[in-house]
Tab-separated table of C-alpha atoms in Angstrom:
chain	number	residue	atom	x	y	z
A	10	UNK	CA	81.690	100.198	109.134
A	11	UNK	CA	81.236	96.983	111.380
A	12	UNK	CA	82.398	96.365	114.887
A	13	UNK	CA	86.254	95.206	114.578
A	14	UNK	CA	87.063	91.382	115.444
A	15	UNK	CA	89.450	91.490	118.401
A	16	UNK	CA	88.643	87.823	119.794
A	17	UNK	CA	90.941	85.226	118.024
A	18	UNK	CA	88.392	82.429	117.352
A	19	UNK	CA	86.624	85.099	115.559
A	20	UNK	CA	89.676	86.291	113.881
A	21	UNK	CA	89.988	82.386	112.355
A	22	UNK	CA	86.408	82.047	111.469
A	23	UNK	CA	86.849	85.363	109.486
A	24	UNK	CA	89.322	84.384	107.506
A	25	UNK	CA	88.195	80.788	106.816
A	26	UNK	CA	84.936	82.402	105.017
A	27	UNK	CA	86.746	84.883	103.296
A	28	UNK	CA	89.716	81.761	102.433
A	29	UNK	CA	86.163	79.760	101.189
A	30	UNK	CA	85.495	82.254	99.121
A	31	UNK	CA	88.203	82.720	97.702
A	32	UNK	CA	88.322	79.128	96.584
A	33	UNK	CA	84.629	79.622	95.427
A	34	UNK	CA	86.096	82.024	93.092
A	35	UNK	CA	89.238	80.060	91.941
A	36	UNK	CA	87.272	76.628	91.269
A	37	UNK	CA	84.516	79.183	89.314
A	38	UNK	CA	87.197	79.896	86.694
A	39	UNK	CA	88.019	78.185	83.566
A	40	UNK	CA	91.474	77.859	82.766
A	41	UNK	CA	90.950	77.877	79.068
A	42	UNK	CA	88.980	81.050	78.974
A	43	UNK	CA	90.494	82.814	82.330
A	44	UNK	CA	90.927	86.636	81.332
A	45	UNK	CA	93.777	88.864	82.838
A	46	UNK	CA	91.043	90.978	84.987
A	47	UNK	CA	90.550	87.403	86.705
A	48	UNK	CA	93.948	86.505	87.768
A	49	UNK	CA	93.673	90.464	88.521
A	50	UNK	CA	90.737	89.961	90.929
A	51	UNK	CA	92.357	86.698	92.503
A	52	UNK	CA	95.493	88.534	93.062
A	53	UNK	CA	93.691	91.464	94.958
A	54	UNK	CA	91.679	88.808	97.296
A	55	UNK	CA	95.119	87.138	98.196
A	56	UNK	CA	96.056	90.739	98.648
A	57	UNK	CA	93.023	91.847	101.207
A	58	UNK	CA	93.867	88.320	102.882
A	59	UNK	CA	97.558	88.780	103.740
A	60	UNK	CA	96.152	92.926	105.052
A	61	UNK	CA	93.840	91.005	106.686
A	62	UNK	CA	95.694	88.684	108.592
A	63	UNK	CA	98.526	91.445	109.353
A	64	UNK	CA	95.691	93.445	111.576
A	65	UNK	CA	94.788	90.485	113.492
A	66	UNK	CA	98.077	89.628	114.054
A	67	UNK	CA	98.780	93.513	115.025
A	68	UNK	CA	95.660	94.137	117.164
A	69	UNK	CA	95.120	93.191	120.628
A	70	UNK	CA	92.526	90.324	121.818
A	71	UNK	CA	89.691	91.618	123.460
A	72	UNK	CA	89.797	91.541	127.468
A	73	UNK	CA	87.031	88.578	128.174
């Protein structure tokens, strides 16, 4: 497991990659040929980004 992100700028910068990737992801996938497992999978990112974003919001900011 990796060190946990208490520092907020870090918090943001997190979640903009994992936000970017989830975009990657969306604009990958063809809405004429998008499967169930795919709106699945994009379903379970927006999941992991809303837990996410309720730890940062729950855990205190590192002492500088």
């Amino acid at each position: 497991m990796g060190k946990s992100i208490t520092d907020k700028e870090q918090q943001v910068v997190y979640m903009k990659q994992r936000l970017n990737m989830f975009l990657e992801v969306l604009d990958s996938i063809e809405p004429e040929t998008a499967e169930l497992e795919d709106i699945d999978r994009l379903i379970a990112m927006v999941d992991e980004l809303d837990g996410k974003m309720q730890q940062f919001k729950n855990r205190p900011e590192q002492e500088k």
